[in-house]
């Protein structure tokens, strides 16, 4: 891999794409050249990188000649079509969509958990689902110490998880409600302002949504834990940024709160914020724009054997998307 790679961001104008550009700059990723790609709608738009304007170009089949690493965040359809084209001309794709996550030939990576899987890539590496990534930041270190059998969880997912249009929808609905106007909706099936929707992604025949099953499916692959089980309810909440997850986990070995705290204190990419007596616990307002996820409200689960209950919050545009993708690119440079 070129040590000063030519990097492309596909979907550069989107909620994740913008964070990718910022993260590349903030982490001093050694970008030799940056190419920004989006749809025809954005051609000519200028975005800042290291103080300079970079002009957005249209994504086409010829976009990838000479590009070393492409960070994709333009939706599953675009990834399915263009990631193989990019990989064919020697570019390594880090894909944020769900298109390739469960493909056996594609590593699915959280660098704090399974960085060695990057080595197995054949041109495409997948970035996990945002809610799964944030949950595993706390669950995986606990699993290593105590052996996780299964979890029950409920997510509290921010609107930026749906993309730039959903952020606008929440802002607009809040303004409409404050002015006493009727609420209009385009992105979500119901009003999201001052409401919560127990509906993220499409429903499966089992009654779960696709998003809910990502925790078990992707969790098994990332943790190399084929018997891991997860029953999840995913909920969209009127928060702009950062997902939170309430988790009840059952372990093979007995686990005490103090021992769990010791494990979590040492876990990379994670801060322990657990002083309920001082009203200190993770909250999306305070994890937004922060690289590390936060875990707190750790307690012995009163309804599970060897069980722990905890609450985790993390910026899904960062750890659930842009930061994790740039960290994968950093791993690529070490190969
Ligand atoms: N948001 C999150 O927290 C999050 C987390 C993890 C993964 N992801 C995944 O990341 C992807 C992007 O999500 P997002 O939230 O950033 O969405 P978004 O804000 O709606 O942005 C979508 C991006 O894709 C581009 N795009 C759309 N159609 C295109 C086309 N035909 N050709 C080229 N570019 C096209 C858009 O360009 P224009 O501006 O030109 O339309 C824009 O840059 C999705 O696959 C999503 O599942 C998102």
Tab-separated table of C-alpha atoms and ligand atoms in Angstrom:
chain	number	residue	atom	x	y	z
A	1	UNK	CA	0.000	0.000	0.000
A	2	UNK	CA	1.202	3.473	-0.968
A	3	UNK	CA	2.241	5.205	2.299
A	4	UNK	CA	0.779	8.510	1.034
A	5	UNK	CA	-2.345	7.069	-0.565
A	6	UNK	CA	-4.696	8.730	-2.986
A	7	UNK	CA	-7.987	8.531	-1.063
A	8	UNK	CA	-11.508	8.857	-2.473
A	9	UNK	CA	-14.616	9.545	-0.410
A	10	UNK	CA	-17.713	8.221	-2.190
A	11	UNK	CA	-20.810	9.982	-0.853
A	12	UNK	CA	-18.649	12.910	0.253
A	13	UNK	CA	-21.590	15.310	0.628
A	14	UNK	CA	-23.572	13.029	2.964
A	15	UNK	CA	-23.794	12.939	6.754
A	16	UNK	CA	-21.070	10.242	6.942
A	17	UNK	CA	-18.985	11.551	4.026
A	18	UNK	CA	-18.543	14.979	5.656
A	19	UNK	CA	-17.353	13.256	8.856
A	20	UNK	CA	-14.951	11.103	6.851
A	21	UNK	CA	-13.263	14.186	5.398
A	22	UNK	CA	-13.015	15.773	8.867
A	23	UNK	CA	-11.703	12.535	10.423
A	24	UNK	CA	-9.010	12.059	7.758
A	25	UNK	CA	-7.823	15.604	8.538
A	26	UNK	CA	-8.094	15.408	12.346
A	27	UNK	CA	-6.226	12.092	12.578
A	28	UNK	CA	-3.518	13.322	10.187
A	29	UNK	CA	-4.156	10.412	7.888
A	30	UNK	CA	-1.323	10.701	5.333
A	31	UNK	CA	-3.586	11.522	2.372
A	32	UNK	CA	-1.438	12.075	-0.746
A	33	UNK	CA	-4.432	13.268	-2.758
A	34	UNK	CA	-8.149	13.474	-1.954
A	35	UNK	CA	-10.913	12.874	-4.488
A	36	UNK	CA	-14.492	13.633	-3.473
A	37	UNK	CA	-17.293	11.824	-5.285
A	38	UNK	CA	-21.068	12.120	-5.050
A	39	UNK	CA	-24.083	12.189	-7.375
A	40	UNK	CA	-24.500	14.486	-10.386
A	41	UNK	CA	-26.516	16.796	-8.062
A	42	UNK	CA	-23.364	17.761	-6.151
A	43	UNK	CA	-20.920	18.272	-9.026
A	44	UNK	CA	-18.924	21.475	-8.541
A	45	UNK	CA	-19.725	21.774	-4.835
A	46	UNK	CA	-16.621	22.621	-2.798
A	47	UNK	CA	-15.701	21.000	0.530
A	48	UNK	CA	-12.745	22.012	2.707
A	49	UNK	CA	-9.846	19.647	3.421
A	50	UNK	CA	-6.749	20.937	5.266
A	51	UNK	CA	-7.880	24.503	4.591
A	52	UNK	CA	-8.211	24.032	0.820
A	53	UNK	CA	-11.319	23.712	-1.334
A	54	UNK	CA	-11.764	20.316	-2.977
A	55	UNK	CA	-14.342	20.160	-5.776
A	56	UNK	CA	-16.873	17.320	-5.710
A	57	UNK	CA	-16.976	15.178	-8.848
A	58	UNK	CA	-19.592	12.795	-10.156
A	59	UNK	CA	-19.149	9.119	-9.312
A	60	UNK	CA	-18.715	7.113	-12.534
A	61	UNK	CA	-17.269	3.738	-13.494
A	62	UNK	CA	-13.997	5.524	-14.398
A	63	UNK	CA	-13.625	7.316	-11.043
A	64	UNK	CA	-11.174	4.843	-9.457
A	65	UNK	CA	-8.097	4.817	-11.719
A	66	UNK	CA	-5.058	5.701	-9.569
A	67	UNK	CA	-7.017	5.678	-6.289
A	68	UNK	CA	-5.495	3.558	-3.490
A	69	UNK	CA	-8.268	3.636	-0.858
A	70	UNK	CA	-11.967	4.479	-1.351
A	71	UNK	CA	-14.198	5.124	1.643
A	72	UNK	CA	-17.754	4.415	0.472
A	73	UNK	CA	-20.849	5.894	2.142
A	74	UNK	CA	-23.436	6.423	-0.582
A	75	UNK	CA	-25.868	3.599	0.206
A	76	UNK	CA	-25.972	-0.139	-0.466
A	77	UNK	CA	-27.007	0.111	-4.122
A	78	UNK	CA	-24.043	2.338	-5.004
A	79	UNK	CA	-21.671	0.063	-3.063
A	80	UNK	CA	-22.955	-3.061	-4.817
A	81	UNK	CA	-22.459	-1.450	-8.196
A	82	UNK	CA	-19.217	0.490	-7.732
A	83	UNK	CA	-17.166	-1.261	-5.010
A	84	UNK	CA	-16.331	-4.274	-7.249
A	85	UNK	CA	-15.381	-1.856	-10.066
A	86	UNK	CA	-13.025	0.002	-7.705
A	87	UNK	CA	-11.535	-3.225	-6.309
A	88	UNK	CA	-10.913	-4.531	-9.832
A	89	UNK	CA	-8.587	-1.615	-10.635
A	90	UNK	CA	-6.569	-2.199	-7.425
A	91	UNK	CA	-8.287	0.236	-5.051
A	92	UNK	CA	-9.120	-1.046	-1.546
A	93	UNK	CA	-12.722	-0.211	-0.620
A	94	UNK	CA	-13.849	0.408	2.955
A	95	UNK	CA	-17.624	0.169	2.685
A	96	UNK	CA	-20.079	1.677	5.155
A	97	UNK	CA	-23.207	0.113	3.718
A	98	UNK	CA	-24.654	-3.288	4.591
A	99	UNK	CA	-24.004	-4.571	1.025
A	100	UNK	CA	-21.012	-6.827	1.786
A	101	UNK	CA	-20.992	-7.192	5.586
A	102	UNK	CA	-22.120	-10.810	5.679
A	103	UNK	CA	-20.142	-11.861	2.578
A	104	UNK	CA	-17.646	-14.555	3.633
A	105	UNK	CA	-14.944	-13.093	1.396
A	106	UNK	CA	-15.262	-9.634	2.964
A	107	UNK	CA	-13.775	-8.894	6.412
A	108	UNK	CA	-16.085	-6.994	8.774
A	109	UNK	CA	-13.855	-5.024	11.097
A	110	UNK	CA	-13.793	-2.989	14.280
A	111	UNK	CA	-10.081	-2.201	14.712
A	112	UNK	CA	-10.249	-2.425	18.530
A	113	UNK	CA	-11.701	-5.953	18.213
A	114	UNK	CA	-10.574	-7.856	15.101
A	115	UNK	CA	-7.882	-5.763	13.348
A	116	UNK	CA	-6.119	-8.895	12.022
A	117	UNK	CA	-9.148	-9.628	9.793
A	118	UNK	CA	-8.106	-6.653	7.611
A	119	UNK	CA	-5.273	-8.832	6.241
A	120	UNK	CA	-7.786	-11.241	4.693
A	121	UNK	CA	-9.291	-8.618	2.382
A	122	UNK	CA	-9.708	-9.216	-1.332
A	123	UNK	CA	-10.320	-5.583	-2.231
A	124	UNK	CA	-13.346	-4.810	-0.038
A	125	UNK	CA	-13.556	-4.405	3.764
A	126	UNK	CA	-16.902	-3.750	5.445
A	127	UNK	CA	-17.613	-1.317	8.249
A	128	UNK	CA	-20.211	-2.648	10.718
A	129	UNK	CA	-23.706	-1.410	11.441
A	130	UNK	CA	-23.507	1.652	13.697
A	131	UNK	CA	-25.593	0.299	16.603
A	132	UNK	CA	-23.688	-2.989	16.547
A	133	UNK	CA	-20.302	-1.235	16.497
A	134	UNK	CA	-21.160	0.959	19.489
A	135	UNK	CA	-22.565	-1.955	21.505
A	136	UNK	CA	-19.570	-4.194	20.811
A	137	UNK	CA	-17.137	-1.553	22.067
A	138	UNK	CA	-18.300	-2.494	25.583
A	139	UNK	CA	-19.628	-5.995	24.997
A	140	UNK	CA	-16.512	-7.464	23.388
A	141	UNK	CA	-14.112	-6.767	26.291
A	142	UNK	CA	-16.723	-8.242	28.653
A	143	UNK	CA	-17.118	-11.242	26.355
A	144	UNK	CA	-13.335	-11.842	26.406
A	145	UNK	CA	-13.313	-11.776	30.188
A	146	UNK	CA	-16.551	-13.598	31.016
A	147	UNK	CA	-17.836	-15.274	27.807
A	148	UNK	CA	-21.055	-13.656	26.570
A	149	UNK	CA	-23.881	-16.094	25.823
A	150	UNK	CA	-26.606	-13.684	24.770
A	151	UNK	CA	-27.925	-10.168	25.108
A	152	UNK	CA	-31.263	-8.431	25.208
A	153	UNK	CA	-31.040	-4.810	24.095
A	154	UNK	CA	-33.006	-1.728	23.087
A	155	UNK	CA	-31.430	1.031	21.007
A	156	UNK	CA	-32.085	4.774	21.073
A	157	UNK	CA	-30.931	5.807	17.596
A	158	UNK	CA	-30.277	9.365	16.463
A	159	UNK	CA	-31.813	10.763	13.278
A	160	UNK	CA	-28.387	11.426	11.697
A	161	UNK	CA	-28.182	7.635	11.436
A	162	UNK	CA	-30.689	7.949	8.595
A	163	UNK	CA	-28.642	10.627	6.809
A	164	UNK	CA	-28.605	14.345	6.088
A	165	UNK	CA	-32.295	14.556	5.072
A	166	UNK	CA	-33.448	13.115	8.396
A	167	UNK	CA	-31.522	15.761	10.358
A	168	UNK	CA	-33.400	18.405	8.341
A	169	UNK	CA	-36.723	16.625	8.951
A	170	UNK	CA	-36.318	16.734	12.734
A	171	UNK	CA	-35.247	20.425	12.664
A	172	UNK	CA	-38.158	21.320	10.408
A	173	UNK	CA	-40.756	19.452	12.477
A	174	UNK	CA	-39.538	21.098	15.707
A	175	UNK	CA	-39.926	24.540	14.041
A	176	UNK	CA	-43.386	23.624	12.724
A	177	UNK	CA	-44.537	22.439	16.147
A	178	UNK	CA	-43.162	25.511	17.936
A	179	UNK	CA	-45.057	27.716	15.444
A	180	UNK	CA	-48.241	25.640	15.835
A	181	UNK	CA	-48.146	24.586	12.165
A	182	UNK	CA	-49.116	21.140	10.850
A	183	UNK	CA	-46.197	18.726	10.712
A	184	UNK	CA	-44.916	17.504	7.349
A	185	UNK	CA	-42.928	14.269	6.930
A	186	UNK	CA	-40.873	12.754	4.125
A	187	UNK	CA	-38.159	10.558	5.614
A	188	UNK	CA	-39.926	8.755	8.478
A	189	UNK	CA	-43.403	7.183	8.329
A	190	UNK	CA	-44.457	9.155	11.443
A	191	UNK	CA	-43.605	12.452	13.145
A	192	UNK	CA	-40.173	12.059	14.782
A	193	UNK	CA	-40.158	15.342	16.747
A	194	UNK	CA	-41.305	14.674	20.354
A	195	UNK	CA	-41.953	11.040	19.449
A	196	UNK	CA	-40.094	7.712	19.316
A	197	UNK	CA	-40.467	5.181	16.506
A	198	UNK	CA	-39.985	1.472	17.292
A	199	UNK	CA	-39.084	0.962	13.655
A	200	UNK	CA	-35.567	1.129	12.154
A	201	UNK	CA	-35.093	-0.474	8.710
A	202	UNK	CA	-37.581	-2.903	7.157
A	203	UNK	CA	-39.556	-5.644	8.904
A	204	UNK	CA	-38.742	-9.324	8.442
A	205	UNK	CA	-41.214	-12.247	8.544
A	206	UNK	CA	-40.121	-12.926	12.159
A	207	UNK	CA	-41.360	-9.497	13.292
A	208	UNK	CA	-37.823	-8.236	13.942
A	209	UNK	CA	-36.376	-5.565	11.648
A	210	UNK	CA	-33.257	-6.026	9.518
A	211	UNK	CA	-31.467	-3.507	11.743
A	212	UNK	CA	-32.315	-5.537	14.854
A	213	UNK	CA	-30.823	-8.739	13.420
A	214	UNK	CA	-27.548	-7.006	12.496
A	215	UNK	CA	-26.500	-7.166	16.156
A	216	UNK	CA	-26.541	-10.982	16.208
A	217	UNK	CA	-25.322	-11.574	12.646
A	218	UNK	CA	-22.570	-8.965	12.570
A	219	UNK	CA	-21.716	-9.522	16.250
A	220	UNK	CA	-20.991	-13.230	15.538
A	221	UNK	CA	-18.700	-12.349	12.633
A	222	UNK	CA	-16.776	-9.529	14.343
A	223	UNK	CA	-16.319	-11.304	17.688
A	224	UNK	CA	-15.616	-14.685	16.011
A	225	UNK	CA	-18.382	-15.999	18.251
A	226	UNK	CA	-20.750	-18.161	16.156
A	227	UNK	CA	-23.185	-18.968	18.985
A	228	UNK	CA	-23.719	-15.361	20.170
A	229	UNK	CA	-27.432	-14.518	20.433
A	230	UNK	CA	-29.058	-11.091	20.490
A	231	UNK	CA	-32.694	-10.074	20.819
A	232	UNK	CA	-32.903	-6.361	20.034
A	233	UNK	CA	-35.565	-3.675	19.672
A	234	UNK	CA	-34.287	-0.740	17.609
A	235	UNK	CA	-35.909	2.610	18.261
A	236	UNK	CA	-35.457	5.945	16.479
A	237	UNK	CA	-35.464	8.883	18.894
A	238	UNK	CA	-35.552	12.658	18.308
A	239	UNK	CA	-31.836	13.100	19.018
A	240	UNK	CA	-29.616	14.634	16.336
A	241	UNK	CA	-26.463	12.670	16.922
A	242	UNK	CA	-25.111	9.637	18.866
A	243	UNK	CA	-26.834	6.323	19.375
A	244	UNK	CA	-27.375	4.821	22.838
A	245	UNK	CA	-28.116	1.201	23.691
A	246	UNK	CA	-29.503	-0.388	26.876
A	247	UNK	CA	-27.978	-3.871	27.128
A	248	UNK	CA	-28.718	-6.853	29.359
A	249	UNK	CA	-26.012	-9.452	28.861
A	250	UNK	CA	-25.738	-13.019	30.135
A	251	UNK	CA	-22.290	-14.579	30.568
A	252	UNK	CA	-20.836	-18.090	30.909
A	253	UNK	CA	-18.817	-17.130	33.978
A	254	UNK	CA	-20.035	-15.350	37.104
A	255	UNK	CA	-19.487	-11.619	36.736
A	256	UNK	CA	-19.413	-8.958	39.424
A	257	UNK	CA	-19.896	-5.242	38.787
A	258	UNK	CA	-16.438	-4.312	40.096
A	259	UNK	CA	-14.744	-6.881	37.875
A	260	UNK	CA	-16.737	-5.644	34.868
A	261	UNK	CA	-15.726	-2.050	35.641
A	262	UNK	CA	-12.045	-3.047	35.749
A	263	UNK	CA	-12.368	-4.680	32.327
A	264	UNK	CA	-14.232	-1.737	30.805
A	265	UNK	CA	-11.797	0.831	32.239
A	266	UNK	CA	-8.984	-0.761	30.222
A	267	UNK	CA	-10.965	-1.261	27.008
A	268	UNK	CA	-9.652	0.723	24.021
A	269	UNK	CA	-11.928	3.363	22.471
A	270	UNK	CA	-14.183	3.373	25.528
A	271	UNK	CA	-14.603	5.675	28.540
A	272	UNK	CA	-16.220	4.531	31.767
A	273	UNK	CA	-18.732	7.177	32.885
A	274	UNK	CA	-20.457	5.526	35.791
A	275	UNK	CA	-21.137	7.685	38.809
A	276	UNK	CA	-24.932	7.646	39.051
A	277	UNK	CA	-24.751	9.166	42.555
A	278	UNK	CA	-23.197	12.277	40.926
A	279	UNK	CA	-25.650	12.100	37.987
A	280	UNK	CA	-22.818	10.994	35.698
A	281	UNK	CA	-23.745	8.499	32.980
A	282	UNK	CA	-23.330	8.403	29.205
A	283	UNK	CA	-25.628	10.677	27.216
A	284	UNK	CA	-25.803	11.334	23.464
A	285	UNK	CA	-25.400	15.095	23.934
A	286	UNK	CA	-21.967	14.505	25.459
A	287	UNK	CA	-20.741	11.676	23.216
A	288	UNK	CA	-21.487	13.639	20.022
A	289	UNK	CA	-18.343	14.530	18.055
A	290	UNK	CA	-16.281	12.427	20.460
A	291	UNK	CA	-14.184	9.471	19.237
A	292	UNK	CA	-14.560	7.253	22.313
A	293	UNK	CA	-17.864	5.626	23.233
A	294	UNK	CA	-19.010	5.845	26.845
A	295	UNK	CA	-20.370	3.080	29.086
A	296	UNK	CA	-22.159	3.426	32.409
A	297	UNK	CA	-25.172	2.405	34.543
A	298	UNK	CA	-23.357	-0.896	35.115
A	299	UNK	CA	-25.274	-3.129	37.484
A	300	UNK	CA	-25.930	-6.763	38.277
A	301	UNK	CA	-28.853	-7.836	36.129
A	302	UNK	CA	-31.633	-8.913	38.478
A	303	UNK	CA	-33.375	-11.213	35.991
A	304	UNK	CA	-30.468	-13.091	34.372
A	305	UNK	CA	-27.961	-15.595	35.780
A	306	UNK	CA	-24.403	-14.227	35.509
A	307	UNK	CA	-26.005	-11.110	34.075
A	308	UNK	CA	-24.978	-7.496	33.724
A	309	UNK	CA	-27.052	-4.506	32.675
A	310	UNK	CA	-25.303	-1.496	31.151
A	311	UNK	CA	-25.878	1.568	28.989
A	312	UNK	CA	-23.601	2.648	26.165
A	313	UNK	CA	-23.623	5.787	24.062
A	314	UNK	CA	-21.426	6.674	21.093
A	315	UNK	CA	-21.296	8.939	18.070
A	316	UNK	CA	-22.594	6.712	15.299
A	317	UNK	CA	-21.354	9.091	12.590
A	318	UNK	CA	-17.866	8.537	14.038
A	319	UNK	CA	-17.401	5.132	15.726
A	320	UNK	CA	-20.383	3.735	13.811
A	321	UNK	CA	-19.115	5.015	10.469
A	322	UNK	CA	-16.411	7.589	9.605
A	323	UNK	CA	-13.943	7.024	12.464
A	324	UNK	CA	-14.122	3.241	12.182
A	325	UNK	CA	-13.583	3.499	8.391
A	326	UNK	CA	-10.517	5.719	8.812
A	327	UNK	CA	-9.179	3.382	11.519
A	328	UNK	CA	-9.534	0.499	9.028
A	329	UNK	CA	-7.604	2.594	6.483
A	330	UNK	CA	-4.919	3.108	9.161
A	331	UNK	CA	-4.706	-0.675	9.586
A	332	UNK	CA	-4.295	-1.006	5.803
A	333	UNK	CA	-1.236	1.238	5.938
A	334	UNK	CA	0.371	-1.149	8.464
A	335	UNK	CA	0.131	-4.160	6.077
B	1	LIG	N1	-25.586	7.992	8.989
B	1	LIG	C1	-25.006	7.070	9.743
B	1	LIG	O1	-24.876	7.208	10.973
B	1	LIG	C2	-24.455	5.826	9.113
B	1	LIG	C3	-23.749	4.939	9.926
B	1	LIG	C4	-23.216	3.781	9.358
B	1	LIG	C5	-23.411	3.545	8.019
B	1	LIG	N2	-24.101	4.425	7.261
B	1	LIG	C6	-24.252	4.133	5.820
B	1	LIG	O2	-23.541	5.111	5.078
B	1	LIG	C7	-24.222	5.374	3.851
B	1	LIG	C8	-24.493	6.869	3.708
B	1	LIG	O3	-25.248	7.320	4.795
B	1	LIG	P1	-25.470	8.862	5.130
B	1	LIG	O4	-26.162	8.866	6.421
B	1	LIG	O5	-24.219	9.645	4.966
B	1	LIG	O6	-26.523	9.269	3.954
B	1	LIG	P2	-26.792	10.717	3.303
B	1	LIG	O7	-26.535	11.804	4.262
B	1	LIG	O8	-28.134	10.589	2.692
B	1	LIG	O9	-25.684	10.812	2.142
B	1	LIG	C9	-25.724	10.015	0.993
B	1	LIG	C10	-24.518	10.306	0.110
B	1	LIG	O10	-24.556	9.429	-1.005
B	1	LIG	C11	-24.475	10.190	-2.199
B	1	LIG	N3	-25.223	9.575	-3.282
B	1	LIG	C12	-26.552	9.319	-3.328
B	1	LIG	N4	-26.886	8.807	-4.552
B	1	LIG	C13	-25.735	8.767	-5.260
B	1	LIG	C14	-25.411	8.367	-6.584
B	1	LIG	N5	-26.345	7.905	-7.424
B	1	LIG	N6	-24.129	8.472	-7.014
B	1	LIG	C15	-23.179	8.948	-6.176
B	1	LIG	N7	-23.411	9.347	-4.914
B	1	LIG	C16	-24.686	9.248	-4.469
B	1	LIG	C17	-25.072	11.518	-1.830
B	1	LIG	O11	-24.650	12.488	-2.787
B	1	LIG	P3	-25.560	13.790	-3.147
B	1	LIG	O12	-25.362	14.751	-2.009
B	1	LIG	O13	-24.944	14.245	-4.418
B	1	LIG	O14	-26.969	13.295	-3.271
B	1	LIG	C18	-24.468	11.718	-0.441
B	1	LIG	O15	-23.137	12.150	-0.561
B	1	LIG	C19	-25.451	4.462	3.868
B	1	LIG	O16	-25.131	3.252	3.219
B	1	LIG	C20	-25.687	4.219	5.329
B	1	LIG	O17	-26.371	3.010	5.583
B	1	LIG	C21	-24.622	5.563	7.765
